[in-house]
Coordinates of C-alpha atoms and ligand atoms in Angstrom, one line a residue:
Chain L
M1474 CA 9.2 48.5 67.3
T1475 CA 9.8 46.0 64.6
N1476 CA 13.3 44.8 64.1
Q1477 CA 14.5 46.9 61.2
P1478 CA 17.6 46.0 59.3
A1479 CA 20.4 48.5 59.9
L1480 CA 21.0 48.7 56.2
S1481 CA 18.4 48.1 53.5
L1482 CA 18.6 48.5 49.8
D1483 CA 15.3 48.5 47.9
G1484 CA 14.9 48.1 44.2
V1485 CA 18.3 49.8 43.4
R1486 CA 19.2 50.3 39.8
V1487 CA 22.4 51.9 38.5
A1488 CA 23.1 51.9 34.7
F1489 CA 26.0 53.3 32.7
R1490 CA 26.0 54.4 29.1
D1491 CA 27.9 51.9 27.0
G1492 CA 28.1 53.4 23.6
L1493 CA 24.5 53.8 22.5
D1494 CA 23.2 51.2 24.9
E1495 CA 22.6 51.4 28.6
R1496 CA 24.1 48.7 30.7
A1497 CA 22.6 48.1 34.2
V1498 CA 25.3 47.3 36.7
L1499 CA 22.8 47.0 39.5
D1500 CA 19.4 46.0 38.4
D1501 CA 16.4 46.1 40.8
L1502 CA 18.7 44.9 43.6
S1503 CA 17.4 44.6 47.1
L1504 CA 19.4 43.7 50.2
D1505 CA 19.0 43.8 54.0
V1506 CA 21.9 43.7 56.4
A1507 CA 21.1 43.4 60.1
G1508 CA 23.1 45.0 62.9
G1509 CA 25.9 42.6 64.0
E1510 CA 25.8 40.7 60.7
L1511 CA 28.9 40.3 58.5
L1512 CA 27.8 40.0 54.9
V1513 CA 30.4 39.2 52.2
V1514 CA 29.7 39.9 48.6
S1515 CA 31.9 38.5 45.8
G1516 CA 31.7 38.6 42.0
R1517 CA 33.9 38.9 39.0
S1518 CA 35.8 42.1 38.2
G1519 CA 33.5 44.7 36.8
A1520 CA 30.4 43.0 38.2
G1521 CA 29.5 46.2 40.0
K1522 CA 30.7 45.4 43.6
S1523 CA 32.2 48.8 44.2
T1524 CA 29.2 50.5 42.7
L1525 CA 27.0 48.5 45.1
L1526 CA 29.1 49.7 48.1
A1527 CA 29.1 53.3 46.9
V1528 CA 25.3 53.2 46.7
A1529 CA 24.9 51.5 50.1
G1530 CA 27.3 53.9 51.7
L1531 CA 25.5 57.0 50.2
L1532 CA 28.7 57.9 48.2
R1533 CA 26.7 57.9 45.0
R1534 CA 23.0 58.0 44.1
A1535 CA 21.1 55.1 42.5
D1536 CA 19.1 55.8 39.4
H1537 CA 16.1 54.2 41.0
G1538 CA 15.4 52.7 44.4
D1539 CA 16.1 53.6 48.0
V1540 CA 18.7 53.1 50.7
R1541 CA 17.5 53.0 54.3
I1542 CA 19.8 53.4 57.2
D1543 CA 18.2 52.2 60.4
G1544 CA 14.9 52.4 58.7
T1545 CA 15.3 56.0 57.5
S1546 CA 14.9 56.5 53.8
T1547 CA 17.7 58.5 52.1
A1548 CA 16.4 58.8 48.6
A1549 CA 14.9 62.2 49.0
L1550 CA 17.8 63.8 51.0
N1551 CA 20.0 66.5 49.5
E1552 CA 23.8 66.1 49.4
R1553 CA 24.2 68.0 52.6
R1554 CA 21.9 65.8 54.5
R1555 CA 23.4 62.6 53.0
S1556 CA 26.8 63.7 54.1
V1557 CA 25.4 64.1 57.6
V1558 CA 24.0 60.6 57.5
R1559 CA 27.4 59.3 56.3
R1560 CA 29.2 61.1 59.0
D1561 CA 26.9 59.8 61.8
H1562 CA 26.1 56.3 60.6
I1563 CA 28.5 55.0 58.0
A1564 CA 32.2 54.1 57.9
F1565 CA 34.4 52.8 55.2
V1566 CA 37.4 50.5 55.0
Y1567 CA 39.3 50.6 51.7
Q1568 CA 41.5 48.2 49.8
S1569 CA 44.5 50.5 50.2
A1570 CA 44.0 51.9 53.7
N1571 CA 43.5 55.5 52.3
L1572 CA 45.2 57.1 55.3
F1573 CA 46.1 60.7 55.3
P1574 CA 49.9 60.9 54.7
S1575 CA 50.4 63.8 57.1
L1576 CA 48.5 62.4 60.1
T1577 CA 49.8 59.9 62.7
A1578 CA 47.8 56.9 63.5
V1579 CA 46.1 58.5 66.5
E1580 CA 45.4 61.6 64.4
Q1581 CA 43.7 59.6 61.7
L1582 CA 41.2 58.6 64.4
E1583 CA 41.0 62.1 65.9
L1584 CA 40.1 63.5 62.5
V1585 CA 36.8 61.5 62.7
G1586 CA 35.9 63.3 65.9
H1587 CA 37.0 66.6 64.5
I1588 CA 34.7 66.3 61.5
R1589 CA 31.9 65.6 63.9
N1590 CA 32.9 68.6 66.0
E1591 CA 33.3 66.5 69.2
P1592 CA 35.4 67.8 72.1
S1593 CA 39.1 67.1 71.3
G1594 CA 40.1 65.9 74.8
E1595 CA 37.5 63.1 74.8
V1596 CA 38.2 62.3 71.2
R1597 CA 42.0 61.9 71.9
H1598 CA 41.2 59.6 74.8
R1599 CA 38.9 57.4 72.8
A1600 CA 41.3 57.2 69.8
R1601 CA 44.1 56.0 72.0
A1602 CA 41.9 53.4 73.7
L1603 CA 40.7 52.1 70.3
L1604 CA 44.3 51.8 69.0
E1605 CA 45.1 49.9 72.2
D1606 CA 42.1 47.5 71.6
L1607 CA 43.4 46.8 68.1
D1608 CA 46.9 46.2 69.4
L1609 CA 48.2 49.3 67.7
A1610 CA 49.2 51.4 70.8
D1611 CA 52.9 51.3 69.8
R1612 CA 52.1 52.7 66.3
A1613 CA 49.9 55.5 67.6
D1614 CA 52.4 58.3 66.9
Q1615 CA 53.7 57.1 63.6
L1616 CA 52.9 58.4 60.1
P1617 CA 51.5 56.0 57.5
A1618 CA 54.8 55.9 55.7
Q1619 CA 56.4 54.4 58.8
M1620 CA 53.9 51.5 59.0
S1621 CA 53.6 48.2 57.2
G1622 CA 50.7 47.5 54.9
G1623 CA 48.9 45.3 57.5
E1624 CA 49.4 48.0 60.2
R1625 CA 48.0 50.7 57.8
Q1626 CA 44.9 48.5 57.2
R1627 CA 44.4 48.0 60.9
V1628 CA 44.6 51.7 61.5
G1629 CA 42.1 52.1 58.7
I1630 CA 39.7 49.8 60.5
A1631 CA 40.3 51.6 63.8
R1632 CA 39.4 54.8 62.0
A1633 CA 36.2 53.3 60.8
L1634 CA 35.3 52.0 64.3
M1635 CA 36.1 55.5 65.7
A1636 CA 32.9 56.6 64.0
S1637 CA 30.8 54.1 66.0
P1638 CA 29.0 53.4 62.8
T1639 CA 25.7 51.7 62.2
V1640 CA 27.0 50.4 58.9
L1641 CA 30.5 49.5 58.0
I1642 CA 31.4 49.1 54.4
A1643 CA 34.7 47.5 53.2
D1644 CA 35.9 47.2 49.6
E1645 CA 38.4 44.3 49.3
P1646 CA 40.0 45.2 52.6
T1647 CA 42.2 42.0 52.5
A1648 CA 43.0 41.9 48.8
S1649 CA 46.4 43.6 49.0
L1650 CA 47.6 41.7 52.1
D1651 CA 49.4 38.3 52.3
P1652 CA 47.2 35.5 53.7
E1653 CA 48.6 35.8 57.2
R1654 CA 47.8 39.5 57.5
A1655 CA 44.5 39.0 55.6
K1656 CA 43.4 36.6 58.3
V1657 CA 44.1 39.2 61.0
V1658 CA 42.2 41.9 59.2
A1659 CA 39.3 39.5 58.5
E1660 CA 39.0 38.5 62.1
L1661 CA 39.2 42.1 63.1
L1662 CA 36.2 43.0 60.9
A1663 CA 34.3 40.0 62.1
S1664 CA 34.7 40.8 65.7
A1665 CA 33.9 44.5 65.0
A1666 CA 30.6 43.4 63.4
H1667 CA 29.7 40.9 66.1
D1668 CA 31.0 42.7 69.3
R1669 CA 29.9 46.2 68.3
D1670 CA 26.7 45.2 66.6
I1671 CA 27.6 46.8 63.3
A1672 CA 26.0 45.9 60.0
T1673 CA 29.1 45.0 58.0
L1674 CA 29.1 44.8 54.2
V1675 CA 32.3 43.5 52.8
V1676 CA 33.4 42.8 49.2
A1677 CA 36.0 40.0 49.3
H1678 CA 37.1 36.9 47.4
D1679 CA 39.6 35.3 49.7
S1680 CA 38.9 32.5 52.1
A1681 CA 40.1 34.5 55.1
A1682 CA 37.2 36.8 54.7
L1683 CA 34.7 34.2 53.6
Q1684 CA 35.5 32.1 56.7
H1685 CA 34.0 34.6 59.0
A1686 CA 31.0 35.6 56.9
D1687 CA 27.5 35.2 58.3
R1688 CA 26.2 35.3 54.8
H1689 CA 27.8 35.1 51.4
L1690 CA 26.3 36.6 48.2
R1691 CA 27.5 36.8 44.7
L1692 CA 26.9 39.7 42.5
D1693 CA 26.1 38.7 38.9
S1694 CA 24.2 40.4 36.1
G1695 CA 23.1 43.2 38.5
R1696 CA 21.6 40.9 41.1
L1697 CA 22.7 39.1 44.2
H1698 CA 22.7 35.3 44.4
H1699 CA 23.1 33.0 47.4
V1700 CA 26.2 31.0 47.6
E1701 CA 26.2 27.8 49.6
D1702 CA 29.7 27.0 50.9
Chain H
M1141 CA 42.0 73.1 60.2
F1142 CA 43.0 69.8 61.9
L1143 CA 44.4 68.4 58.7
A1144 CA 45.7 71.6 57.2
L1145 CA 48.0 72.4 60.1
R1146 CA 49.6 69.0 60.3
D1147 CA 49.9 69.0 56.5
L1148 CA 51.8 72.3 56.7
K1149 CA 54.0 71.1 59.5
R1150 CA 54.9 67.7 58.1
G1151 CA 54.9 68.5 54.4
A1152 CA 56.6 71.9 54.8
R1153 CA 58.9 71.2 51.8
R1154 CA 56.0 71.0 49.4
F1155 CA 54.9 74.5 50.5
L1156 CA 58.4 76.0 50.5
L1157 CA 58.5 77.1 46.9
L1158 CA 55.2 78.9 47.1
G1159 CA 56.2 80.4 50.4
V1160 CA 59.5 81.7 48.9
V1161 CA 57.6 83.2 46.0
I1162 CA 55.1 85.0 48.2
A1163 CA 57.9 86.2 50.5
L1164 CA 59.8 87.6 47.5
V1165 CA 56.6 89.4 46.3
A1166 CA 56.2 90.8 49.8
I1167 CA 59.9 91.9 49.9
L1168 CA 59.4 93.7 46.6
S1169 CA 56.2 95.3 47.6
T1170 CA 57.7 96.6 50.9
V1171 CA 60.7 98.0 49.1
L1172 CA 58.5 99.6 46.5
S1173 CA 56.3 101.0 49.2
G1174 CA 59.4 102.4 50.9
L1175 CA 60.6 103.9 47.6
A1176 CA 57.1 105.4 47.0
T1177 CA 57.0 107.0 50.4
G1178 CA 60.6 108.1 50.0
L1179 CA 60.1 109.6 46.6
V1180 CA 57.0 111.4 47.6
T1181 CA 58.7 112.7 50.7
D1182 CA 61.7 113.7 48.7
G1183 CA 59.5 115.5 46.3
I1184 CA 57.5 117.5 48.7
S1185 CA 59.3 117.7 52.0
G1186 CA 59.9 121.4 51.4
L1187 CA 56.3 122.2 51.1
R1188 CA 55.4 119.8 54.0
A1189 CA 57.9 121.6 56.3
L1190 CA 56.5 125.1 55.6
P1191 CA 53.9 126.2 58.2
F1192 CA 51.0 127.1 55.9
E1193 CA 47.7 125.3 55.5
R1194 CA 46.7 126.4 52.0
L1195 CA 48.1 127.9 48.9
A1196 CA 46.3 130.2 46.5
F1197 CA 47.5 129.8 42.8
G1198 CA 46.5 131.7 39.7
E1199 CA 43.4 130.3 38.1
G1200 CA 44.1 127.0 36.2
A1201 CA 47.7 126.7 37.5
E1202 CA 46.9 123.3 38.9
A1203 CA 49.3 123.6 41.8
T1204 CA 52.2 124.3 39.5
F1205 CA 54.2 127.3 40.6
S1206 CA 55.7 128.0 37.2
R1207 CA 52.2 128.4 35.8
S1208 CA 51.0 130.8 38.5
S1209 CA 51.9 134.5 38.6
L1210 CA 50.1 136.8 41.0
R1211 CA 50.3 140.4 41.9
P1212 CA 49.9 142.4 45.2
P1213 CA 46.1 143.1 44.8
A1214 CA 45.4 139.4 45.1
L1215 CA 47.5 139.2 48.2
D1216 CA 45.7 142.2 49.7
A1217 CA 42.3 140.5 49.1
Y1218 CA 43.3 137.5 51.2
A1219 CA 45.2 139.5 53.8
A1220 CA 42.1 141.6 54.4
L1221 CA 40.1 138.6 55.5
P1222 CA 39.7 138.4 59.3
G1223 CA 41.5 135.5 60.9
V1224 CA 43.5 134.8 57.8
K1225 CA 47.3 135.2 57.5
A1226 CA 48.5 135.6 53.9
T1227 CA 52.0 136.0 52.6
P1228 CA 53.5 135.9 49.1
L1229 CA 55.6 133.0 48.0
G1230 CA 57.9 133.0 45.0
A1231 CA 59.0 129.5 43.8
S1232 CA 61.1 128.5 40.8
F1233 CA 63.9 126.2 39.8
A1234 CA 67.4 127.7 39.3
N1235 CA 70.9 126.7 38.8
A1236 CA 73.4 128.0 41.3
A1237 CA 76.9 128.1 39.9
P1238 CA 79.7 128.3 42.5
V1239 CA 82.0 131.4 42.2
D1240 CA 84.9 130.3 44.4
G1241 CA 84.6 126.5 44.2
G1242 CA 82.2 124.1 45.7
P1243 CA 79.5 121.9 44.1
N1244 CA 77.2 123.2 41.4
L1245 CA 73.7 123.2 42.6
D1246 CA 70.2 122.8 41.0
V1247 CA 67.9 124.3 43.6
A1248 CA 64.3 125.0 44.1
L1249 CA 64.4 128.7 44.9
F1250 CA 61.8 129.9 47.4
G1251 CA 61.4 133.6 47.9
V1252 CA 59.7 134.6 51.1
S1253 CA 59.1 137.8 53.1
A1254 CA 61.5 137.9 56.0
D1255 CA 58.8 139.0 58.4
S1256 CA 56.2 136.5 57.3
F1257 CA 54.8 133.5 59.3
L1258 CA 56.7 131.2 56.9
V1259 CA 60.0 132.2 58.5
Q1260 CA 59.9 131.1 62.0
R1261 CA 63.5 131.1 63.2
A1262 CA 64.7 134.5 64.4
D1263 CA 68.2 134.1 62.9
A1264 CA 66.7 133.3 59.6
R1265 CA 64.5 136.4 59.7
A1266 CA 67.5 138.5 60.5
A1267 CA 69.5 136.9 57.7
L1268 CA 66.8 137.3 55.1
S1269 CA 66.2 141.0 56.0
G1270 CA 69.9 141.9 55.7
T1271 CA 72.1 141.8 52.6
P1272 CA 70.7 139.5 49.9
G1273 CA 71.8 135.9 50.2
L1274 CA 70.7 132.3 50.4
I1275 CA 69.6 130.0 53.2
L1276 CA 70.1 126.5 52.1
T1277 CA 68.6 123.2 53.2
S1278 CA 71.0 121.5 55.6
E1279 CA 71.6 118.4 53.3
L1280 CA 73.8 120.7 51.2
E1281 CA 76.1 121.3 54.1
D1282 CA 76.9 117.6 53.9
E1283 CA 77.8 118.0 50.2
G1284 CA 80.5 120.5 51.1
V1285 CA 78.7 123.9 50.8
K1286 CA 79.9 126.3 53.5
V1287 CA 78.6 129.5 54.9
G1288 CA 80.1 132.4 52.9
D1289 CA 80.4 130.4 49.6
R1290 CA 79.2 132.6 46.8
Y1291 CA 76.8 131.4 44.0
T1292 CA 75.7 133.0 40.8
L1293 CA 72.0 132.5 40.1
G1294 CA 69.7 132.8 37.0
A1295 CA 69.9 135.0 34.1
A1296 CA 70.4 138.1 36.2
D1297 CA 73.9 136.9 37.1
L1298 CA 73.2 137.9 40.6
T1299 CA 75.9 136.6 43.0
L1300 CA 74.7 135.7 46.4
P1301 CA 76.5 134.4 49.5
V1302 CA 75.3 131.4 51.5
L1303 CA 74.0 132.9 54.8
G1304 CA 73.2 129.7 56.6
F1305 CA 71.5 126.3 56.7
T1306 CA 68.2 125.2 58.0
Y1307 CA 66.0 122.2 57.6
A1308 CA 64.2 123.2 54.4
G1309 CA 63.9 119.9 52.5
T1310 CA 63.3 119.5 48.8
Y1311 CA 60.7 120.3 46.2
G1312 CA 60.4 118.3 43.0
H1313 CA 63.5 116.4 44.2
A1314 CA 65.6 119.6 44.2
P1315 CA 67.1 121.0 47.4
I1316 CA 65.5 124.1 48.6
A1317 CA 67.2 127.5 48.8
F1318 CA 65.4 130.3 50.6
T1319 CA 66.0 133.9 49.7
S1320 CA 64.1 137.1 50.3
L1321 CA 61.1 137.7 48.1
E1322 CA 62.8 140.8 46.6
T1323 CA 65.9 138.8 45.7
W1324 CA 63.7 136.1 44.2
Q1325 CA 61.9 138.7 42.1
Q1326 CA 65.2 140.1 41.0
I1327 CA 66.4 136.7 39.8
Q1328 CA 63.2 135.7 38.2
Y1329 CA 62.2 138.9 36.5
G1330 CA 65.2 141.3 36.7
N1331 CA 64.1 144.8 37.3
G1332 CA 60.6 144.3 35.7
A1333 CA 59.2 142.2 38.5
D1334 CA 56.4 144.6 39.3
G1335 CA 55.7 142.9 42.6
R1336 CA 54.9 139.6 41.0
F1337 CA 55.2 136.3 42.9
S1338 CA 54.0 132.7 42.4
A1339 CA 51.4 131.9 45.0
I1340 CA 50.0 133.0 48.3
A1341 CA 50.6 131.0 51.4
L1342 CA 47.6 131.0 53.7
S1343 CA 47.2 130.2 57.4
G1344 CA 44.2 130.5 59.8
T1345 CA 40.5 130.1 59.1
D1346 CA 39.2 129.1 55.7
R1347 CA 36.2 131.4 56.1
G1348 CA 35.9 133.8 53.2
L1349 CA 38.6 132.2 51.1
D1350 CA 36.1 131.1 48.5
R1351 CA 34.9 134.7 48.0
A1352 CA 38.5 136.0 47.9
A1353 CA 39.4 133.4 45.4
K1354 CA 36.5 134.3 43.1
A1355 CA 37.2 138.0 43.3
T1356 CA 40.9 137.6 42.6
H1357 CA 40.7 134.8 40.0
T1358 CA 42.7 132.4 42.1
D1359 CA 42.4 128.8 43.2
V1360 CA 42.8 127.9 46.9
L1361 CA 44.3 124.4 47.4
T1362 CA 45.1 122.6 50.6
K1363 CA 48.6 121.5 51.3
D1364 CA 47.9 117.9 50.2
E1365 CA 46.4 119.1 47.0
A1366 CA 49.3 121.4 46.4
Y1367 CA 51.7 118.4 46.4
A1368 CA 50.3 117.2 43.1
G1369 CA 52.0 120.2 41.4
S1370 CA 55.4 119.1 42.5
P1371 CA 57.3 117.9 39.4
G1372 CA 57.1 114.1 39.1
Y1373 CA 54.7 113.7 42.0
T1374 CA 51.7 112.5 40.1
A1375 CA 53.7 110.3 37.7
E1376 CA 55.6 108.7 40.6
T1377 CA 52.6 108.0 42.7
T1378 CA 50.7 106.6 39.8
T1379 CA 53.6 104.4 38.7
M1380 CA 54.1 103.1 42.2
T1381 CA 50.4 102.4 42.7
M1382 CA 50.3 100.6 39.4
I1383 CA 53.3 98.4 40.2
R1384 CA 51.9 97.5 43.6
A1385 CA 48.5 96.7 42.1
F1386 CA 50.2 94.4 39.6
L1387 CA 52.2 92.7 42.4
L1388 CA 48.9 92.1 44.2
I1389 CA 47.3 90.6 41.1
I1390 CA 50.4 88.5 40.4
S1391 CA 50.5 87.1 43.9
A1392 CA 46.7 86.3 43.9
L1393 CA 47.1 84.5 40.6
V1394 CA 50.2 82.6 41.7
I1395 CA 48.5 81.5 44.8
G1396 CA 45.3 80.6 42.9
A1397 CA 47.3 78.5 40.5
F1398 CA 49.2 76.7 43.2
F1399 CA 46.1 76.0 45.2
T1400 CA 44.4 74.7 42.1
V1401 CA 47.2 72.3 41.5
L1402 CA 47.2 71.3 45.1
T1403 CA 43.5 70.7 45.0
V1404 CA 43.9 68.5 41.9
Q1405 CA 46.6 66.5 43.7
R1406 CA 44.4 66.1 46.7
T1407 CA 41.3 65.1 44.9
R1408 CA 41.4 61.7 46.5
Q1409 CA 42.0 63.1 50.0
I1410 CA 39.1 65.5 49.5
G1411 CA 36.9 62.6 48.3
L1412 CA 38.0 60.7 51.4
L1413 CA 37.1 63.5 53.7
K1414 CA 33.7 63.8 52.1
A1415 CA 33.1 60.0 52.4
M1416 CA 33.8 60.5 56.1
G1417 CA 31.0 62.9 56.2
A1418 CA 32.9 66.2 56.0
S1419 CA 30.8 69.0 54.4
N1420 CA 32.0 71.2 51.6
G1421 CA 32.4 73.9 54.2
Y1422 CA 34.7 71.8 56.3
V1423 CA 36.9 70.9 53.3
L1424 CA 37.0 74.5 52.1
R1425 CA 37.8 75.9 55.5
D1426 CA 40.7 73.4 55.8
G1427 CA 42.1 74.2 52.4
I1428 CA 41.6 78.0 52.3
G1429 CA 42.7 78.2 56.0
Q1430 CA 45.9 76.4 55.0
M1431 CA 46.6 78.9 52.2
A1432 CA 45.8 81.8 54.6
I1433 CA 48.3 80.6 57.2
L1434 CA 51.0 80.0 54.5
V1435 CA 50.4 83.3 52.9
S1436 CA 50.4 85.1 56.2
I1437 CA 53.6 83.6 57.4
A1438 CA 55.3 84.1 54.0
T1439 CA 54.0 87.7 53.7
I1440 CA 55.0 88.7 57.2
S1441 CA 58.5 87.2 56.8
G1442 CA 58.8 89.0 53.4
V1443 CA 57.6 92.3 54.8
L1444 CA 60.1 92.1 57.7
I1445 CA 63.0 91.3 55.3
G1446 CA 61.8 94.1 53.0
G1447 CA 61.6 96.5 56.0
L1448 CA 65.2 95.7 56.9
L1449 CA 66.2 96.3 53.4
V1450 CA 64.4 99.7 53.3
F1451 CA 66.0 100.5 56.6
A1452 CA 69.5 99.7 55.2
L1453 CA 68.8 101.7 52.1
S1454 CA 67.5 104.7 54.1
R1455 CA 71.1 105.2 55.3
T1456 CA 72.2 105.7 51.7
P1457 CA 71.2 108.7 49.6
A1458 CA 68.4 106.5 48.0
P1459 CA 65.1 108.2 48.6
V1460 CA 63.4 105.5 50.7
E1461 CA 61.4 105.8 53.8
L1462 CA 59.7 103.3 56.1
N1463 CA 56.1 104.2 56.7
L1464 CA 54.3 101.9 59.1
P1465 CA 50.7 102.5 57.8
A1466 CA 52.0 101.9 54.2
V1467 CA 53.8 98.7 55.3
A1468 CA 50.7 97.5 57.2
L1469 CA 48.7 98.1 54.0
V1470 CA 51.1 96.0 52.0
T1471 CA 50.8 93.2 54.5
V1472 CA 47.1 93.2 54.7
S1473 CA 46.5 93.6 51.0
L1474 CA 48.9 90.7 50.1
I1475 CA 47.2 88.4 52.6
V1476 CA 43.7 89.4 51.3
A1477 CA 44.9 88.9 47.7
G1478 CA 46.2 85.4 48.6
I1479 CA 42.9 84.4 50.2
L1480 CA 41.0 85.7 47.2
G1481 CA 43.4 83.8 44.9
S1482 CA 42.8 80.6 46.7
L1483 CA 39.0 81.0 46.2
T1484 CA 39.6 80.2 42.5
A1485 CA 39.7 76.5 43.5
F1486 CA 36.4 76.8 45.3
R1487 CA 34.3 75.0 42.6
R1488 CA 37.0 72.3 42.2
V1489 CA 36.7 71.5 45.8
T1490 CA 32.9 71.4 46.0
Q1491 CA 32.7 69.3 42.8
V1492 CA 34.8 66.4 44.1
E1493 CA 32.6 63.3 44.4
P1494 CA 32.9 61.3 47.7
A1495 CA 32.6 58.1 45.5
I1496 CA 36.2 58.5 44.3
A1497 CA 37.3 57.4 47.8
L1498 CA 36.3 53.8 46.7
G1499 CA 38.2 54.1 43.4
V1500 CA 41.4 52.1 43.2
E1501 CA 44.4 54.2 44.1
S1502 CA 46.7 55.1 41.2
Ligands
ATP3056 N1 31.4 56.4 36.2 C1 31.3 55.3 35.4 N2 31.0 55.5 34.1 C2 30.8 54.4 33.3 N3 30.9 53.2 33.7 C3 31.3 52.9 35.0 C4 31.4 54.0 35.9 N4 31.7 53.5 37.1 C5 31.7 52.1 36.9 N5 31.5 51.8 35.7 C6 31.3 50.5 35.1 O1 30.5 49.7 36.0 C7 31.0 48.4 36.1 C8 31.2 48.0 37.6 O2 32.2 48.8 38.1 P1 32.7 48.5 39.6 O3 33.8 49.3 39.9 O4 31.5 48.5 40.5 O5 33.2 47.0 39.5 P2 33.8 46.0 40.6 O6 32.9 44.8 40.7 O7 34.1 46.7 41.8 O8 35.1 45.6 39.9 P3 36.6 45.2 40.5 O9 36.4 43.9 41.1 O10 37.5 45.2 39.4 O11 36.8 46.3 41.6 C9 32.3 48.3 35.3 O12 32.1 47.7 34.1 C10 32.7 49.7 35.1 O13 33.3 49.9 33.9
MG3057 MG1 35.8 47.3 42.9

């Protein structure tokens, strides 16, 4: 078998109507992310970074082009099949952790197993172990409202890892944290990518995240450009 | 329903208002059901208690005694059928004015043959075949009527003593007074009765009844069909059915509206679930399951409270009665209405885009 990239975007185009014109936010964009690679994308506000992540994570369809997960094309899949690919291969980390307010930390993780219809005993065990790995064992039974912003974000990452994803997608995961906490979260994402062999696509601007990047690209005028740092 | 259950448990206060509204609807429905059962029972308990299976009325009388007047040849036609017992029944409403004090009574006056199958107690048979008098339903004893009290009835100014009490019930919400058929005819028609009576009570086989009905220009109705002729019965049952149907529709709409608002509030959560790979079916099961649990708990609580209220009311003169099948029907139909109501948010749930999970939180 050839060494396929875990995530691969091929000739992706997304355009929005802007009055009478059409404005391409992503324009014939191609990108490969290998398993275990941490790729950081930056760009000015409105450049289309979140749109890129939404396409790569199968949250929205591109107008043209294809997204391949582990070499499997998704362009022709219906919504139902795309949601199954998401469930089995893709996980997200958000700027605000996006936790469910009525679930404790461990239940946030268990929900992932529940959606996948996995046996609940095994899921609970794995969830606790993962929280322990991320140094969150003492937060396991607390609700999001009882946690700090940094703790919420780490629980969000634990939830993403719970899915054992092929691809991890994070939209400004460190933007709302102070530099100290941002550093912890960035390190966490980097070690997740490297230790668990996850293709990790992160949108970030801060040095904490960039420090750990294997590759850094800038989104501008619908295309990705190399950044030498 | 992983999420739904924890949401209900930890966010109970958000659901309290809807729960209370549904419980109140359930209380109201249960009390109304008790009232409906009670009113119906109160209207027809007299007929229900009499040991006949069918009644033959004059053609077109539609189960109304006052519209039906029959003569002995009709009775003979039925009585001649093998396996059929037939006996005349006179029924009318009358005012009984006390002669020596006691309450004034508006009664349903039933004239029966003392030796017929309608009169089953031996002491009642003896009383009705002796000097003319009245056997009253036992409720009147509680109102201060005593054996020996004398009452003047109808236009004939006939004065009759109270001979005794029995469980006779009511008809058209009036307490029943039994008297002999002859006395009834005397009160109803004076001396020109000419053997007339209101209807024929039938018992035994139904073989041959059709033929007899045709020959005598009468209509044979079952006991249940005969209830419809009790004054107020049809109006009461229709009104109650209508009120209960409206309550069901109201609660379905309230639940639908609430669930729609809840769905809008949860748009981001739903998007998040879908981003995690949850199917539309998963999200719908969670949301509708949550409504079903909430509605079930609220309805069952409401029905229990309503049941207690009906029970308390049944010890007052209010015509209420607890009927388990009716209460079960209220419970089930409210729960079903709630689930149907929550289906109105179906499209709203399926149309949420997973991409909104990436949007910035407001
Ligand atoms: N549904 C939409 N309809 C029209 N225009 C849209 C839509 N979604 C995004 N856009 C536009 O596409 C452009 C890119 O949006 P996107 O959210 O991807 O930017 P971004 O790079 O993530 O910005 P930020 O750094 O502020 O998060 C913006 O100009 C935005 O207005
Ligand atoms: Mg963005």
